[in-house]
Coordinates of N, CA, C and O in Angstrom, one line a residue:
X1 N 0.7 -1.1 0.0 CA 0.1 0.0 0.1 C 0.9 1.3 0.0 O 1.3 1.7 1.1
X2 N 1.2 1.8 -1.2 CA 2.0 3.0 -1.3 C 1.1 4.2 -1.3 O 0.2 4.2 -2.2
X3 N 1.3 5.2 -0.6 CA 0.6 6.5 -0.6 C 1.1 7.3 -1.7 O 2.3 7.4 -1.8
X4 N 0.2 7.8 -2.4 CA 0.5 8.7 -3.5 C 0.6 10.1 -3.1 O 1.1 11.1 -3.8
X5 N 0.2 10.5 -1.8 CA 0.0 11.8 -1.4 C 1.1 12.0 -0.2 O 1.2 11.0 0.6
X6 N 1.8 13.0 -0.2 CA 2.7 13.2 0.9 C 2.0 13.4 2.2 O 0.8 13.8 2.2
X7 N 2.5 12.9 3.4 CA 1.7 13.1 4.6 C 1.7 14.7 4.9 O 2.5 15.5 4.5
X8 N 0.4 14.8 5.5 CA 0.1 16.4 5.9 C 1.1 16.9 6.8 O 1.7 16.0 7.8
X9 N 1.5 18.1 6.9 CA 2.4 18.8 7.8 C 1.5 19.7 8.7 O 0.5 20.2 8.2
X10 N 1.8 19.7 10.1 CA 1.0 20.5 10.8 C 1.7 21.9 10.8 O 2.9 22.1 11.0
X11 N 0.8 22.9 10.7 CA 1.3 24.4 10.7 C 0.6 25.1 11.7 O -0.7 24.9 11.9
X12 N 1.3 25.8 12.7 CA 0.8 26.5 13.7 C 0.2 27.8 13.1 O 1.0 28.7 12.4
X13 N -1.0 28.1 13.3 CA -1.6 29.3 13.0 C -1.8 30.3 14.2 O -1.3 30.1 15.2
X14 N -2.4 31.4 14.0 CA -2.5 32.4 15.0 C -3.2 31.9 16.2 O -4.1 30.9 16.2
X15 N -2.9 32.3 17.4 CA -3.5 31.8 18.7 C -3.4 30.2 18.9 O -4.2 29.8 19.5
X16 N -2.3 29.7 18.4 CA -2.0 28.3 18.7 C -2.9 27.3 18.1 O -2.8 26.1 18.3
X17 N -3.8 27.7 17.2 CA -4.5 26.6 16.4 C -3.7 25.9 15.4 O -2.8 26.4 15.0
X18 N -4.0 24.8 15.0 CA -3.3 24.1 13.8 C -4.2 23.7 12.8 O -5.4 23.5 12.9
X19 N -3.7 23.6 11.5 CA -4.4 23.1 10.4 C -3.5 22.3 9.5 O -2.2 22.7 9.4
X20 N -3.9 21.3 9.1 CA -3.1 20.5 8.1 C -2.8 21.3 6.9 O -3.7 21.8 6.2
X21 N -1.6 21.3 6.5 CA -1.2 21.8 5.2 C -1.3 20.7 4.2 O -0.9 19.7 4.4
X22 N -1.9 20.9 3.1 CA -1.9 20.0 2.1 C -1.9 20.5 0.7 O -2.1 21.5 0.3
X23 N -1.5 19.5 -0.4 CA -1.6 19.9 -1.7 C -2.9 19.6 -2.1 O -3.3 18.3 -2.1
X24 N -3.6 20.6 -2.7 CA -5.0 20.2 -3.3 C -4.8 19.8 -4.7 O -4.0 20.4 -5.4
X25 N -5.8 18.9 -5.1 CA -5.7 18.4 -6.5 C -6.9 19.0 -7.3 O -6.9 19.2 -8.5
X26 N -7.9 19.5 -6.6 CA -9.0 20.2 -7.1 C -9.1 21.7 -6.8 O -9.5 22.0 -5.7
X27 N -8.7 22.5 -7.6 CA -8.8 24.0 -7.4 C -10.2 24.6 -6.9 O -10.2 25.5 -6.1
X28 N -11.2 23.9 -7.5 CA -12.6 24.4 -7.1 C -12.8 24.1 -5.6 O -13.5 24.9 -4.9
X29 N -12.5 22.9 -5.2 CA -12.7 22.4 -3.8 C -11.8 23.2 -2.8 O -12.3 23.6 -1.7
X30 N -10.6 23.6 -3.4 CA -9.7 24.4 -2.5 C -10.4 25.9 -2.3 O -10.4 26.4 -1.3
X31 N -11.0 26.4 -3.4 CA -11.6 27.7 -3.4 C -12.7 27.6 -2.4 O -13.0 28.5 -1.7
X32 N -13.5 26.6 -2.5 CA -14.6 26.4 -1.5 C -14.2 26.5 -0.1 O -14.8 27.0 0.8
X33 N -13.2 25.6 0.2 CA -12.7 25.6 1.5 C -12.1 26.9 2.1 O -12.5 27.3 3.2
X34 N -11.5 27.6 1.3 CA -10.8 29.0 1.7 C -12.1 29.9 1.8 O -12.0 30.7 2.8
X35 N -13.1 29.8 1.2 CA -14.3 30.7 1.2 C -14.9 30.4 2.6 O -15.2 31.3 3.3
X36 N -15.2 29.0 2.8 CA -15.7 28.6 4.2 C -14.9 29.0 5.4 O -15.4 29.3 6.4
X37 N -13.6 29.0 5.1 CA -12.7 29.4 6.2 C -12.9 31.0 6.5 O -13.0 31.4 7.7
X38 N -12.9 31.7 5.5 CA -13.1 33.1 5.6 C -14.4 33.4 6.3 O -14.4 34.3 7.2
X39 N -15.5 32.8 5.9 CA -16.8 33.1 6.5 C -16.7 32.6 8.0 O -17.3 33.3 8.8
X40 N -16.1 31.5 8.3 CA -16.0 31.1 9.7 C -15.1 32.1 10.7 O -15.5 32.5 11.6
X41 N -14.1 32.6 10.0 CA -13.2 33.6 10.8 C -14.2 34.8 11.0 O -14.1 35.5 12.1
X42 N -14.9 35.4 10.1 CA -15.8 36.5 10.2 C -16.8 36.2 11.3 O -17.1 37.0 12.2
X43 N -17.4 35.0 11.4 CA -18.3 34.7 12.3 C -17.7 34.6 13.8 O -18.2 35.0 14.7
X44 N -16.5 34.1 13.9 CA -15.8 34.0 15.0 C -15.6 35.4 15.5 O -15.6 35.6 16.8
X45 N -15.2 36.3 14.7 CA -15.0 37.8 15.0 C -16.3 38.5 15.5 O -16.4 39.1 16.5
X46 N -17.4 38.2 15.0 CA -18.7 38.9 15.1 C -19.5 38.2 16.3 O -20.1 38.8 17.1
X47 N -19.2 36.9 16.5 CA -20.0 36.1 17.5 C -18.9 35.3 18.2 O -19.1 34.0 18.1
X48 N -18.1 35.8 19.0 CA -17.0 35.2 19.6 C -17.5 34.1 20.7 O -16.9 33.0 20.8
X49 N -18.7 34.3 21.3 CA -19.3 33.4 22.2 C -19.9 32.2 21.6 O -20.1 31.2 22.3
X50 N -20.3 32.2 20.4 CA -20.9 31.2 19.6 C -20.0 30.2 19.0 O -20.3 29.1 18.9
X51 N -18.8 30.7 18.7 CA -17.9 29.8 17.9 C -16.5 29.7 18.7 O -15.9 30.6 19.1
X52 N -16.1 28.4 18.9 CA -14.9 28.0 19.5 C -13.7 28.4 18.7 O -13.9 28.3 17.4
X53 N -12.5 28.6 19.2 CA -11.4 28.9 18.5 C -11.0 27.6 17.6 O -10.4 27.8 16.6
X54 N -11.4 26.4 18.1 CA -11.1 25.2 17.4 C -12.1 24.8 16.4 O -11.9 23.7 15.8
X55 N -13.1 25.6 16.1 CA -14.1 25.3 15.2 C -13.6 25.1 13.8 O -12.7 25.8 13.4
X56 N -14.0 24.1 13.1 CA -13.7 23.8 11.7 C -14.7 24.3 10.7 O -15.9 24.4 11.0
X57 N -14.3 24.8 9.6 CA -15.2 25.3 8.5 C -15.8 24.2 7.8 O -16.2 24.4 6.6
X58 N -15.8 23.0 8.3 CA -16.4 21.8 7.6 C -17.0 20.8 8.5 O -16.6 20.8 9.7
X59 N -17.8 20.0 8.1 CA -18.4 18.9 8.9 C -17.4 17.6 8.8 O -17.1 17.3 7.6
X60 N -17.0 17.0 9.9 CA -16.0 16.0 9.9 C -16.9 14.6 9.7 O -18.0 14.5 10.4
X61 N -16.6 13.7 8.8 CA -17.2 12.5 8.6 C -16.4 11.4 9.0 O -15.1 11.3 8.8
X62 N -17.0 10.4 9.7 CA -16.3 9.2 10.0 C -17.2 8.0 9.5 O -18.3 8.3 9.1
X63 N -16.6 6.8 9.4 CA -17.3 5.6 8.9 C -18.6 5.5 9.7 O -19.7 4.9 9.3
X64 N -18.6 5.9 11.0 CA -19.7 5.6 11.9 C -20.7 6.9 11.9 O -21.7 6.8 12.6
X65 N -20.6 7.8 11.1 CA -21.3 9.0 11.1 C -22.4 8.9 10.0 O -23.3 9.7 10.0
X66 N -22.2 7.9 9.1 CA -23.3 7.6 8.0 C -23.5 6.1 8.1 O -22.8 5.4 8.5
X67 N -24.6 5.9 7.4 CA -25.1 4.3 7.3 C -25.4 4.0 5.9 O -25.7 4.8 5.0
X68 N -25.5 2.6 5.7 CA -26.1 2.0 4.5 C -25.1 2.4 3.2 O -23.9 2.3 3.3
X69 N -25.8 2.9 2.2 CA -25.0 3.1 0.8 C -24.1 4.2 1.1 O -23.0 4.3 0.7
X70 N -24.5 5.2 1.9 CA -23.6 6.4 2.0 C -22.4 5.9 2.9 O -21.2 6.3 2.5
X71 N -22.4 5.0 3.8 CA -21.4 4.4 4.5 C -20.4 3.7 3.6 O -19.2 3.7 3.6
X72 N -21.0 2.9 2.7 CA -20.2 2.2 1.7 C -19.3 3.1 0.8 O -18.1 2.8 0.6
X73 N -20.0 4.2 0.4 CA -19.3 5.1 -0.5 C -18.2 5.8 0.2 O -17.0 5.9 -0.2
X74 N -18.4 6.2 1.6 CA -17.4 6.8 2.4 C -16.3 6.0 2.5 O -15.0 6.2 2.4
X75 N -16.5 4.6 2.9 CA -15.4 3.7 3.0 C -14.6 3.5 1.7 O -13.4 3.6 1.8
X76 N -15.4 3.4 0.8 CA -14.7 3.3 -0.7 C -13.8 4.5 -1.0 O -12.7 4.3 -1.5
X77 N -14.3 5.7 -0.7 CA -13.6 6.8 -1.0 C -12.5 6.9 -0.1 O -11.2 7.2 -0.7
X78 N -12.4 6.6 1.1 CA -11.3 6.6 2.0 C -10.2 5.7 1.5 O -9.0 5.9 1.7
X79 N -10.8 4.5 1.1 CA -9.6 3.5 0.8 C -9.1 3.6 -0.6 O -7.9 3.4 -0.8
X80 N -9.8 4.1 -1.6 CA -9.4 4.2 -2.9 C -9.0 5.6 -3.4 O -8.3 5.8 -4.4
X81 N -9.6 6.6 -2.8 CA -9.3 8.1 -3.1 C -9.1 8.9 -2.0 O -10.0 9.9 -1.7
X82 N -8.2 8.7 -1.0 CA -8.2 9.5 0.3 C -7.9 10.9 0.0 O -8.6 11.7 0.9
X83 N -7.2 11.3 -0.9 CA -7.1 12.8 -1.1 C -8.3 13.4 -1.6 O -8.7 14.5 -1.0
X84 N -9.1 12.8 -2.4 CA -10.3 13.2 -2.9 C -11.4 13.3 -1.8 O -12.2 14.3 -1.5
X85 N -11.4 12.3 -1.0 CA -12.3 12.3 0.2 C -12.1 13.4 1.1 O -12.9 14.2 1.6
X86 N -10.9 13.6 1.5 CA -10.3 14.7 2.4 C -10.7 16.1 1.7 O -11.1 17.1 2.5
X87 N -10.5 16.3 0.5 CA -10.7 17.5 -0.3 C -12.4 17.8 -0.1 O -12.7 18.9 0.1
X88 N -13.0 16.7 -0.5 CA -14.5 17.0 -0.5 C -15.0 17.2 0.9 O -15.9 18.0 1.0
X89 N -14.5 16.6 1.9 CA -14.9 16.8 3.3 C -14.6 18.3 3.6 O -15.4 19.1 4.1
X90 N -13.3 18.7 3.4 CA -12.9 20.0 3.9 C -13.6 21.2 3.0 O -13.8 22.2 3.6
X91 N -14.0 20.8 1.8 CA -14.8 21.9 1.2 C -16.3 21.9 1.5 O -17.0 22.6 0.8
X92 N -16.7 21.0 2.2 CA -18.1 20.8 2.7 C -19.0 20.4 1.6 O -20.1 20.9 1.6
X93 N -18.5 19.5 0.7 CA -19.5 19.0 -0.3 C -19.7 17.5 -0.1 O -20.4 16.9 -0.9
X94 N -18.9 16.9 0.9 CA -19.1 15.4 1.0 C -20.5 14.9 1.3 O -21.0 14.0 0.8
X95 N -21.1 15.7 2.2 CA -22.4 15.3 2.7 C -23.4 15.2 1.4 O -24.3 14.4 1.2
X96 N -23.4 16.3 0.6 CA -24.2 16.3 -0.8 C -23.8 15.2 -1.6 O -24.6 14.5 -2.2
X97 N -22.6 15.0 -1.8 CA -22.1 13.9 -2.6 C -22.7 12.6 -2.1 O -23.0 11.7 -2.9
X98 N -22.6 12.3 -1.0 CA -23.0 11.0 -0.3 C -24.5 10.8 -0.6 O -25.0 9.7 -1.0
X99 N -25.3 11.9 -0.4 CA -26.7 11.8 -0.6 C -27.1 11.6 -2.1 O -27.9 10.7 -2.5
X100 N -26.3 12.2 -2.9 CA -26.5 12.2 -4.5 C -26.0 10.6 -4.9 O -26.8 10.1 -5.7
X101 N -25.0 10.1 -4.3 CA -24.6 8.7 -4.6 C -25.6 7.7 -4.1 O -26.1 6.7 -4.9
X102 N -26.4 8.0 -3.0 CA -27.3 7.0 -2.5 C -28.5 7.0 -3.5 O -29.2 6.1 -3.8
X103 N -28.9 8.4 -3.9 CA -30.1 8.5 -4.8 C -29.8 7.9 -6.1 O -30.7 7.1 -6.7
X104 N -28.5 8.0 -6.7 CA -28.2 7.5 -8.0 C -28.1 6.0 -7.9 O -28.6 5.2 -8.8
X105 N -27.7 5.4 -6.8 CA -27.6 3.9 -6.6 C -29.0 3.3 -6.6 O -29.2 2.2 -7.1
X106 N -29.9 4.0 -5.8 CA -31.3 3.5 -5.7 C -32.0 3.6 -7.1 O -32.7 2.6 -7.4
X107 N -31.8 4.7 -7.8 CA -32.3 4.7 -9.1 C -31.8 3.7 -10.1 O -32.6 3.1 -10.9
X108 N -30.5 3.3 -10.1 CA -29.9 2.5 -10.7 C -30.4 1.0 -10.4 O -30.7 0.2 -11.4
X109 N -30.5 0.8 -9.2 CA -30.9 -0.5 -8.7 C -32.4 -0.7 -9.3 O -32.7 -1.8 -9.6
X110 N -33.2 0.3 -9.2 CA -34.8 0.1 -9.8 C -34.5 -0.4 -11.3 O -35.4 -1.1 -11.8
X111 N -33.7 0.4 -12.2 CA -33.6 0.1 -13.5 C -33.2 -1.3 -13.7 O -33.6 -2.0 -14.6
X112 N -32.0 -1.7 -13.1 CA -31.5 -3.1 -13.2 C -32.6 -4.2 -12.7 O -32.8 -5.2 -13.4
X113 N -33.3 -3.8 -11.7 CA -34.3 -4.7 -11.2 C -35.4 -4.9 -12.3 O -35.9 -6.1 -12.6
X114 N -35.9 -3.9 -12.9 CA -36.8 -4.0 -14.0 C -36.3 -4.9 -15.2 O -37.0 -5.7 -15.6
X115 N -35.1 -4.6 -15.4 CA -34.4 -5.4 -16.6 C -34.4 -6.9 -16.3 O -34.6 -7.6 -17.0
X116 N -34.0 -7.2 -15.0 CA -33.9 -8.6 -14.6 C -35.2 -9.2 -14.4 O -35.3 -10.2 -15.0
X117 N -36.2 -8.4 -13.9 CA -37.6 -9.1 -13.9 C -38.0 -9.4 -15.3 O -38.7 -10.5 -15.5
X118 N -37.8 -8.4 -16.2 CA -38.2 -8.7 -17.6 C -37.5 -9.8 -18.2 O -38.3 -10.7 -18.8
X119 N -36.3 -9.8 -18.0 CA -35.6 -10.9 -18.8 C -35.9 -12.2 -18.2 O -35.7 -13.4 -18.9
X120 N -36.2 -12.3 -16.9 CA -36.5 -13.6 -16.2 C -38.2 -13.9 -16.3 O -38.5 -14.8 -15.7
X121 N -38.8 -13.1 -16.9 CA -40.3 -13.3 -17.2 C -41.0 -13.3 -15.7 O -41.8 -14.2 -15.4
X122 N -40.6 -12.4 -14.9 CA -41.1 -12.3 -13.6 C -42.1 -11.2 -13.3 O -42.7 -11.1 -12.3
X123 N -42.3 -10.4 -14.3 CA -43.0 -9.2 -14.2 C -44.5 -9.5 -13.9 O -45.0 -8.9 -12.9
X124 N -45.2 -10.3 -14.6 CA -46.6 -10.7 -14.2 C -46.7 -12.1 -14.3 O -46.0 -12.9 -14.9
X125 N -47.7 -12.6 -13.6 CA -47.8 -14.1 -13.4 C -48.2 -14.8 -14.6 O -47.6 -16.0 -14.8
X126 N -48.9 -14.2 -15.6 CA -49.3 -14.9 -16.9 C -48.0 -15.1 -17.7 O -47.7 -16.2 -18.3
X127 N -47.0 -13.9 -17.7 CA -45.9 -14.2 -18.4 C -45.0 -15.3 -18.0 O -44.4 -16.0 -18.6
X128 N -44.9 -15.3 -16.6 CA -44.2 -16.3 -15.9 C -44.6 -17.7 -16.1 O -43.8 -18.6 -16.5
X129 N -46.0 -17.9 -16.0 CA -46.5 -19.3 -16.4 C -46.3 -19.6 -17.9 O -46.1 -20.7 -18.1
X130 N -46.3 -18.6 -18.7 CA -46.0 -19.0 -20.2 C -44.6 -19.4 -20.5 O -44.4 -20.3 -21.1
X131 N -43.7 -18.6 -19.7 CA -42.3 -19.0 -19.9 C -41.9 -20.2 -19.2 O -41.0 -21.0 -19.8
X132 N -42.5 -20.6 -18.0 CA -42.1 -21.7 -17.3 C -43.3 -22.2 -16.6 O -43.5 -21.8 -15.4
X133 N -44.1 -23.0 -17.2 CA -45.4 -23.5 -16.6 C -45.1 -24.3 -15.2 O -46.0 -24.2 -14.4
X134 N -44.0 -24.8 -15.0 CA -43.7 -25.6 -13.9 C -43.5 -24.8 -12.6 O -43.5 -25.1 -11.4
X135 N -43.2 -23.3 -12.8 CA -42.9 -22.5 -11.7 C -44.2 -22.2 -10.9 O -45.3 -21.9 -11.2
X136 N -44.0 -22.3 -9.5 CA -45.1 -22.0 -8.6 C -45.0 -20.5 -8.2 O -43.9 -19.7 -8.5
X137 N -45.9 -20.0 -7.5 CA -46.0 -18.6 -7.0 C -44.7 -18.3 -6.1 O -44.1 -17.3 -6.0
X138 N -44.4 -19.3 -5.4 CA -43.2 -19.3 -4.4 C -41.9 -19.2 -5.1 O -41.2 -18.4 -4.9
X139 N -41.8 -19.9 -6.3 CA -40.6 -19.9 -7.2 C -40.6 -18.5 -7.8 O -39.4 -17.9 -7.9
X140 N -41.7 -17.9 -8.2 CA -41.7 -16.5 -8.8 C -41.3 -15.5 -7.6 O -40.4 -14.6 -7.9
X141 N -41.8 -15.7 -6.4 CA -41.4 -14.8 -5.4 C -39.9 -14.9 -5.0 O -39.1 -13.9 -4.8
X142 N -39.3 -16.0 -4.9 CA -38.0 -16.3 -4.8 C -37.1 -15.7 -5.9 O -36.1 -15.1 -5.7
X143 N -37.6 -15.8 -7.1 CA -36.9 -15.2 -8.3 C -36.9 -13.6 -8.2 O -35.9 -12.9 -8.5
X144 N -38.1 -13.1 -7.7 CA -38.1 -11.7 -7.5 C -37.1 -11.3 -6.4 O -36.4 -10.2 -6.6
X145 N -37.1 -11.9 -5.4 CA -36.1 -11.7 -4.3 C -34.7 -11.6 -4.8 O -33.8 -10.9 -4.3
X146 N -34.4 -12.7 -5.5 CA -33.0 -12.9 -6.1 C -32.7 -11.7 -7.0 O -31.7 -11.3 -7.0
X147 N -33.5 -11.4 -7.9 CA -33.4 -10.2 -8.7 C -33.2 -9.0 -7.9 O -32.3 -8.2 -8.3
X148 N -33.9 -8.7 -6.9 CA -33.7 -7.6 -6.0 C -32.4 -7.5 -5.5 O -31.5 -6.5 -5.6
X149 N -31.9 -8.7 -4.9 CA -30.5 -8.8 -4.3 C -29.4 -8.5 -5.4 O -28.5 -7.7 -5.2
X150 N -29.6 -9.1 -6.4 CA -28.5 -9.0 -7.6 C -28.6 -7.6 -8.1 O -27.4 -7.0 -8.4
X151 N -29.7 -6.9 -8.2 CA -29.8 -5.6 -8.8 C -29.1 -4.7 -7.8 O -28.4 -3.7 -8.3
X152 N -29.2 -4.8 -6.6 CA -28.7 -3.9 -5.6 C -27.0 -4.1 -5.7 O -26.3 -3.2 -5.7
X153 N -26.6 -5.5 -5.7 CA -25.3 -5.6 -5.8 C -24.6 -5.0 -7.1 O -23.4 -4.4 -7.1
X154 N -25.3 -5.1 -8.1 CA -24.9 -4.5 -9.5 C -24.9 -3.1 -9.3 O -23.9 -2.3 -9.8
X155 N -25.9 -2.4 -8.7 CA -25.9 -1.0 -8.7 C -24.8 -0.4 -7.7 O -24.2 0.6 -8.1
X156 N -24.5 -1.1 -6.7 CA -23.5 -0.7 -5.8 C -22.3 -0.7 -6.5 O -21.3 0.2 -6.4
X157 N -21.9 -1.8 -7.3 CA -20.7 -1.9 -8.0 C -20.5 -1.0 -9.1 O -19.5 -0.1 -9.2
X158 N -21.7 -0.5 -9.7 CA -21.6 0.6 -10.8 C -21.6 1.9 -10.2 O -20.8 2.9 -10.9
X159 N -22.2 2.3 -9.2 CA -22.3 3.8 -8.7 C -21.5 4.0 -7.4 O -20.6 4.9 -7.5
X160 N -21.6 3.2 -6.5 CA -20.8 3.3 -5.3 C -19.3 3.2 -5.3 O -18.5 4.0 -5.0
X161 N -18.9 2.2 -6.1 CA -17.5 1.8 -6.2 C -17.0 2.3 -7.5 O -16.2 1.6 -8.2
X162 N -17.3 3.5 -8.0 CA -16.7 4.1 -9.3 C -16.7 5.6 -9.1 O -17.4 6.1 -8.2
X163 N -16.2 6.3 -10.0 CA -16.1 7.8 -10.0 C -16.7 8.2 -11.4 O -16.7 7.5 -12.4

């Protein structure tokens, strides 16, 4: 496991706070982070009792802070694109990205499910009986459950585990 990104260096800022120095690969995300940092500094100055000196200009995500499809995406990003994960989190766009991935995965799963149901003649009982007269309603139900499971696996592979 060779890291392609140099380790972050700690830099001391005013009043003893620290921030990781890093090389950004996406200038738009860097610009968003810098803008969010400026906004937070202004808020700290105008409302000092409301904001701690240690407040961050972004929401911190851990694998335990999200569930389901979003958690799978978060883990995949951290393992396969750690720099991108960090930039998205620091630019405060990760939460929106995770929600979008979940929506896209569910939409793709529905499309795949329809295709599998149609190709396996499971959409309606009459088609099912014409294609395979020996099938019982329980066989059809099991086929539908199998199609649902397979469609979710395929959608996760297509959407969650890719860029």
